[in-house]
Structures are given as C-alpha cells and as structure tokens.
Amino acid sequence: MGISGRTAKFFLTSQLTPLIALIAILLGLFAVMVTPREEEPQINVTMANVFIPFPGASAKDVESLVAMPAEQVLSQISGVEHVYSVSKPGMAVLTIQYKVGEDRIQALVRLYDAIQSHRDWVSPNLGVGEAIIKPVGIDDVPIVTLTLWASDAAQGAFEMQHIAHAMESELKRVPGTREVLTIGGPNHVVRVVMDPERMNSFNVSAQDIRDALQVSNASQPSGSLVSQNKELLVQTGTFLESANDVKQLVVGVFENRPVFMTDVAQVIDGPDQPSRYIWIGTGPAAAKKGISQQGEFPAVTLSVSKKPGENAVDVADHVLKRVAELKGTVIPDGVNVTETRNYGVTANDKAKKLIQKLIFATSAVVLLVLFALGKREALIVGTAVLLTLAATLFASWAWGFTLNRVSLFALIFSIGILVDDAIVVVENIHRRRALDSGTLAEIIPNAVDEVGGPTILATFTVIAALLPMAFVSGLMGPYMSPIPINASIGMVISLAIAFIVTPWLALKLLGKHKHAHAEGENSKLYEFFSARLTPFLNREKGSAKRKQLLFGILIAIVLAIFLVVFKLVIMKMLPFDNKSEFQVVVDMPVGTPLEQTAGVLQEMGAYLATVPEVTDYEVYAGTASPISFNGLVRQYYLRSGGELGDIQVNLTDKHERKRKSHEISQAVRPQLEKIANAHGARVKVVEVPPGPPVMSPIVAEIYGPDYQGQIGVAGKVKAVFAGTKDIVAIDDTVEENSEKFVLTVQQNKAALLGVAQKDIVAVMKMGLSGEDVTPVHSGFSKYEIPVRIKLAAERQSSMEELLKLTVRARDGALVPLSELVKAVPTEREKSIYHKDLLPVVYVVGDMAGKLDSPLYGMFDIRTKTLGMNLSEGGKLGEYFIKQPEDPYSQFSIKWDGEWQVTYETFRDMGIAYAVGLILIYLLVVAQFKSYLVPLVIMAPIPLTIIGVMPGHALLGSQFTATSMIGMIALAGIIVRNSILLVDFINLQVAEGMPFQEAVIRSGATRAKPIILTGLAAMLGAFFILDDPIFNGLAISLIFGILVSTLLTLVVIPVLYYALMYRRYEKVG
C-alpha cells in the first residue's frame, strides 16, 4: 500500500482527524477577521523625484551641468530600473524608478546616500541649489478624498481651506491614517502691495521695504537678569503678529519724518492672488449621491492616505465617522462634505461580492456532486472544500496577501481544481463500495490507495503549471501573484484534506448507509466507449482512423489560431473594468493664463453636467487632482501651472446604470476634443487602468543624434498618429513655441550709478512674482502666513508699470529700472527630456474604435513609420525591446507603453508555461518510468486552444493576460485527466486484463470522475464570467476544459493504444 493508502488508514480512526478539521475552520475564521481588505493588490513600487534648482540657467545648461551628471550618479544605485529627467529653465527634475518589489526604506537610504556622497558633482560657485528629494509610492495614494463646498457665495475657497486645515489635525488622529492634505484654496498671506509713485515721492525703494520687514521681525532670549533675589529672563524684540504690525513698520525717513508702510504700500491680510482654482459641479445623477443643489461651487479637497498594511475598509469607515462627528463644530452649518473617492467602500463591496461568489461556486460544486454521487458524498466533498478554503485563507494571510479582487478571484478560480482531489477520492470510494464486499473500513484505504498515486501526481502537475507564474517580472508579476501562489497552496492543502479528512468523513457518513452490489454499473458507459473507441483500435483499419482523427484535430487547432490572425479574437493586455470614475486631463498652450484655462475647463464641466450617469465632477485648474495609482506612474501629481488642469468625473454605481464606464468615457471624448480644439488645447480622457498603469497606451520614444532633429522626427511621427484610424488622445512632450522677455542690464550705466545687477534681479522678482520676506507669528495658524512684497495684479500685466520700480544708486538716489534694463523679446526654451541617460522625445496616443487594443493601433502606425525617409537624414530605425545601442548613428523609434508591459508579461508567462510543461514532463517521467508515455499524457494540452479561442470569439471577448493564465492552468488540469486514464490502463493490464479491453474500460471507468472534476472547474469559472478583468480566465477554463475533456476521453486511449499495443503484444 502506498503513502496515500497508509495516510488514509492512519487517520481513518484517529482522534486527531476532527481536531485537524476544527483547527482549519478556526484558522480560516481568524484570517477572514484580520486580513486587510483592499480593492487592488498593493504593488510595492518605489519612486522618487529629485528637484535640483539652478536659478536663471537655460534648459541646455541645466541638462549639461546638472541633469546629466545627476543621471550618471543615480543610475549606479542598486535596484534602479529607470532614471528619467526633465531639464527646464532653472530646474532639473529627475525621477528614479526602482524595480518592482525593492524594499522602500533600503531604496531611499541608497538614494540619499548617493546624492549626499556626490554633492561635489557641481561647483559650489555655479549657483546650483540643494537637491530636494520627494519619495512617492503606493502608500501616497489617498483612499478617501472629501470635497468641501458651500452654496452660500459668502463662503468661498478661502473659507473652505480654513475649515479643511482644521479638519486635518482631527483626521490625523484616526488610527491607520498616514497623510492628510488639503488641495486647493488660496493660501493665507499678508500682501504688501507696493505703490511705485508713492515710493518715489517718499524716496523709498523695494529693497528698503524688504529690509525693514526682515530686521523688524526678530526676537530671541538675551539671557537672565538677577534682581532682588530673583532671576528674570530677558527677551529682546517682538515678532510681527498681525497685518496691523506690518502697517505700523517704519520703512524709511523722509524730510526728518518717519515713513510708515502704509505711506508707500497697501497691506492686505487675506487670501493670496489665485494661482489655482478648484470647484465642484453637479450632474444629472447628483441626487443619488445625496446632493440636492445644482450648479458649480468653489471647493477644496481633503485627501487621506493610509499606513502600509492597514485595512482600507476600517480606515475609511473611521475617517467618515470622524467627519460626521465634526459637523456642527469644526465643520460649520451650510458647509457640504462630499465623498469624491472612497476606496474603502469599493474594496468592501468587491470583497463582499466575491465572497458571495465564492459561496455560490462552492455550493454549485456540492450540488454537482449531489446529483452525480448522492447527498452523503456531496456533504463529504462540501466539507472538504470548506476546510481547504479556510486553511488556504489563513495561508494567504500568512504569506502577506490582503483580501483584494485578485486574491479572492484566485480562490474562486481555484474552487474547481481544489475540489478535484476530494471528488476523485469520494467517487472511487463510491465505486468500490458498489463493487467490493468488504467492510467500509477495509474498502476506504484501498480505494484511496488506488487513486492516490495519480492524484498526488496530478496535484503536482497543476502546481507545476501554475507556480512558475509567480515569477513574472514587472508590475504584472506582483499584481497577479495571488493566483499562482494561493492556488498552489490550496492544491497542497486540498490533497492533504483528501487523504486525511475525506476518508474519515466517508467512514462516518457512508458507514451507516447500506450499499448495493452493482456489478456492471458501468455497462452502459462501457458500451458507449467500446462503440466509439473500437474503430480506432481495429488492427486493420484503426491506423487510417487514427490518422483521420489526428488530421481533424490539427485542422481545428489551425482554425482556432486563425481566429486571432483574422482579428475575430482581439489580443489585449487587460480589458477595461467598469469603474465609477474617470479623469479628463487638459493641457493648454504653454503660457496660457490661469483664468483662460479655467474658462475652458468650465466649458467642459458644463458639458459633463449633461451626461446622465454623472453625479459630480471636481475641476482642478492650475494644480493636480488627488493622486491615483495611475497618476503615480504617469506623474500627474507634478502637474502645476496656469496652462494645466484636470477634471475628476464621478459616476453612479455600476449597478445603477446601463453603460459601462468605458462606454461613457468613449462617448464623451469627441465633444471634449471639440471643445479643446476650439481653444488650441489638448485633452485626454483617462480611465482607471485595469492593471499596471503605463505612461500612455501607445508610446513612441524618439532617439537620435541631436535634440532638434528628434523634435522634427517626433512631429512627423505625431502626424502619422493623427492619420491612423482610431488613434486618439495624441500628444507629445514638445512644448509649443511661446515668447518670453529677457531684461538685459545696461552694465556700463549700472556700474556708473553703483547699482549691482543682483539688486535689479531681486527688485524685478519682488514686483512680478513677489517675494516672501518674513512670516507673521499669529499663533493661530497651522501653516506659515508669509508677508509677501509685490505689485498690484493690474500693474504686473504691464512691462511699463514693472519698470517703474526703482533701485538705490550709490549716491542714495532712486533709479527706475527702465533706465537700467532693456526688454528683449525672445522664444521661450523648451524642456529637454532624458530616459536612461539618453535624450528622448515622446509621442503618445490611445486606441479607440472597434478593436480597442493599443497593440493593433501601434502596429498600424508602424506600417507607416517603418523605414520612413527623413529630411533630417537617413531612414527611421525601429526598436521594440530596448533603447538603441548607438542612438547617435541614426534617428530611431522605440515602442513603449502597453506594448512593453504586454511583451514582458506574455514573454514571462510564455517562459512560465514552458517551465511548467518541462516540470510536468519530469514529474510524469518519474511516475511512469518512460520518456514516451509523458508525451501521450501531455498530448491534450494543445487541444485546449480548440476550446479557448472559439470561446473568446463566441462571447466577443478579448484574449488577455488573464486568458493566458487560464491556458497555463489548463495544462495542469487536463494532464490530471490523462494521468487517471493511463494509470487505470496500467493497473488493469497488471491485473491480467487484455490491453485493448483495458483501454476501452479506462474511458468507461474514469469518465465519471473526469467529467465531474471538469464540470466542477467549469462551474467555479462560471462565477467569474461576468467580471470584466477575469472574464478571459473564465472563458479559457470553461471552453478549454469542455473541449479538451471530451477529446481527452477519446484521444488519450487511442494515442496510448497506438504507442503501446506492439509492446503489450510482445509481452503477451
């Protein structure tokens, strides 16, 4: 008796068996209670932005003196995957992206160490500022955002910001919260608005005002004074505590009288001059969200992120409860707080729905066994599945997985294969009870032992097929890793349960139930298989029949592949999910004023307010909306400037609308593009990606000998994008031409008057952008309230007014800037982009239309760019996987975006598939001691494609990465059937049955467990068929198992006969 039979015999009457079952249940309950719930798997992606200021430098100087040396240093850091840089006038922004899975703390320590140890990469006299490091990661993505607004016109964004700041401290006290930030609203400042005419009349310069503020806002302890036996502390000076203190400052002396600040400037305490606008708008479905008002209202948004490892559901619930408690105190009456993001709710809803599906899938499998074998057998299988799931949930928690859509789908997907071991064991006990005359205690170990060997082998073949997928690289690897890991752990647990608990349950539940001797129970099945198989086993005509069967199968495989070739099955990385949000990203021409950008966004908002499914939308002009995982990778959080804006659009719950979010976003795109085109803007409708995000679905990276040439080539490639059908959201990283003024100092005149150029630069900056000179120490504000010197807004728009500002000459006279500088109009410099130490220009786009897969759009574009003759010289080179090794020899294009992720994912999955097949082959060789038999056993694997591809075509679904996961899983599942058939043939021949008879009887005897396990796997997959992401996995399993199982029952016996009959004849 083998190990399976001995194990069953030991635990059959052991007192440990019920305890093992009880422990499994308790561990499962513990796991359900403590495992954090999230909507998506938390992928450890560590990124950091390094900002290096170089005031006044051109983009070219920033590139050569700062960005390139910094890139070389940062690229040396261990674990870094990519280094990106943008060189702008006066600033270098570098982005370091580490490999997925790199420990965040260690990665950042190495980054800080590299920067600090190379601080001498530039001369201290060059004027380059200190590097500012801003790490970002998945934990920076807020799980809750709350938008504060009021319908009362007296309560604007400034008032909302004060309330939000007060809420920050309260929400930070909520356990599990990480960062609480307010987005929007004009900051509180004390503005000193200079009046150049009055300043001239009182002989006061901008420098005098600045100096007066700096020297008058000083206080510090001077020591202690001992007097009358007491020690008294002495503090000298006072801080500026209010705008009134600023007003009373003396800024100079004129005609022996003090000149006060109010004599030469207007001091205003209140909101800053707007640099961003945020407002909320309501849609037709606003009432479903509890919003009764209609229109657009000034707003601010409060974002709350959570600490790593915390339960998103609990943190979000506690935040919302705290907000409810603050109403009427910190949050005044009349102020509305609208949930504009709540990943806790979506995570909880998704978890509840998937747990419900898990229960339904389990129940369906139990019902299947009930109808096939009986109620007692169904109870045994149901208990085995319950114990397996409970123990697997605990193992999943111990591994570090959260309860998210992928880990739960992994369990639902696994139901069909986790139940296989129990079904095979129970079915064989059921069969042997009908055939044997011994007691049940004698029958069970033998029945388990009979199928134990092939069951162990079959279990490990499924694990061999699935487990290599856990080593897929890139973002997709950790995203999908719960599937191979949870399924593999579950398979091991199900095997243990099948040999330990299932026999014990069978003895307890079946022992009291008398069995009938039913010899010949399989006679009908035997007749059926005899009629079907005998023609193929005929000595004279069987060979021709077998060749016809083989030819028919090959034709079916070829036809299935042609479904992909003729685009009847569309290939895509992942399909879009049905979310309740999307984003509209708008780029106006460089130099567009904030107010004009806001006007365009308002026009778009007015259109979105007519879309039936929209509940509300939040407009962010001049600043970025709260960061999302997609925005994290695309770096939307860095978007800041008057010409930039985006709109966060929220929809009704997916159960309350007919259209999916993808259909809605596709429908609104043409009208939004029409509005954008009318104003010279670029607009992108950005959906929540179904998997790992990329810079854009279609990305063309342009490399070449010189940057201007790259810009020219990018323009040609962009034109090809525009001329290709269904390509939308076309953009590039080439900024539009725009003008700037350079104020050239007349050095000779400035020198004669004793005016330094730096003083002229400082005064001009004070007048135009303002200078925060010193803070007001009010004692009531959480954030600094700066005192800012500047000109009035109406004066800032006129060069003539700006040049009225004065500087003090050597003799004390005031000299207008108009006498010292000359304004020279010139072209604004464009930013220079680098990727991995090479200059690059990006051209991006998206795919719409019927195919809706960026891969097809990319290859359509490629047909037009391939070998393109360039006016810049030569032909356009092309690269798919890596950057050109010699980028300076010719202009070239390297394809990126979804193509890169798709290539890497399918490459790694293909490798995993191949490794799985090799492992399966080795396992089968070890079991059957033959090199040829495993080839027969693995023969049905190609048959899966006959079901998979037509299944996708029939249901109109795309073949995605999850479809590929289904195909890989099928390899292990289908091989299980082959093993059961071949093992049975060998057992029967060993007992003396003629070979041909054993071949026919293998189909008749093993058909029931094979069909049962196949139906169980199909039923498990059926419950994930309606999910947009995992629909491909379900289709692969359902149709792949259906077709390959039916064919296996014929093909394996026939193939095994063809291979082995001569050998058995000789033995006979």
CSV table of C-alpha atoms in Angstrom, one decimal, residues 144-150 160-161 164 182-183 278-281 297-304 335-342 617-619:
chain,number,residue,atom,x,y,z
A,144,VAL,CA,-10.5,58.8,0.8
A,145,THR,CA,-11.0,62.2,-0.7
A,146,LEU,CA,-13.5,64.7,0.7
A,147,THR,CA,-14.5,67.8,-1.2
A,148,LEU,CA,-15.7,70.8,0.9
A,149,TRP,CA,-18.0,73.3,-0.6
A,150,ALA,CA,-20.9,75.6,0.2
A,160,MET,CA,-13.2,76.1,2.8
A,161,GLN,CA,-9.4,75.9,3.1
A,164,ALA,CA,-10.0,71.8,5.8
A,182,THR,CA,-5.7,69.9,1.6
A,183,ILE,CA,-5.7,70.6,-2.1
A,278,ILE,CA,-10.9,74.3,-7.7
A,279,TRP,CA,-14.7,73.9,-7.9
A,280,ILE,CA,-17.2,71.1,-7.7
A,281,GLY,CA,-20.0,70.7,-10.3
A,297,PHE,CA,-19.4,75.9,-6.4
A,298,PRO,CA,-15.9,76.9,-5.1
A,299,ALA,CA,-14.3,74.0,-3.2
A,300,VAL,CA,-11.2,72.4,-1.7
A,301,THR,CA,-10.4,68.7,-1.5
A,302,LEU,CA,-9.1,66.9,1.6
A,303,SER,CA,-7.1,63.7,0.8
A,304,VAL,CA,-6.5,60.9,3.3
A,335,VAL,CA,-20.7,73.5,4.5
A,336,ASN,CA,-21.1,70.3,2.4
A,337,VAL,CA,-18.7,67.5,2.6
A,338,THR,CA,-18.9,65.2,-0.5
A,339,GLU,CA,-17.1,61.9,-0.8
A,340,THR,CA,-15.3,62.1,-4.1
A,341,ARG,CA,-13.3,59.0,-3.5
A,342,ASN,CA,-13.7,56.1,-1.1
A,617,TYR,CA,-17.2,66.4,-11.0
A,618,GLU,CA,-14.3,68.3,-9.5
A,619,VAL,CA,-12.3,70.7,-11.6
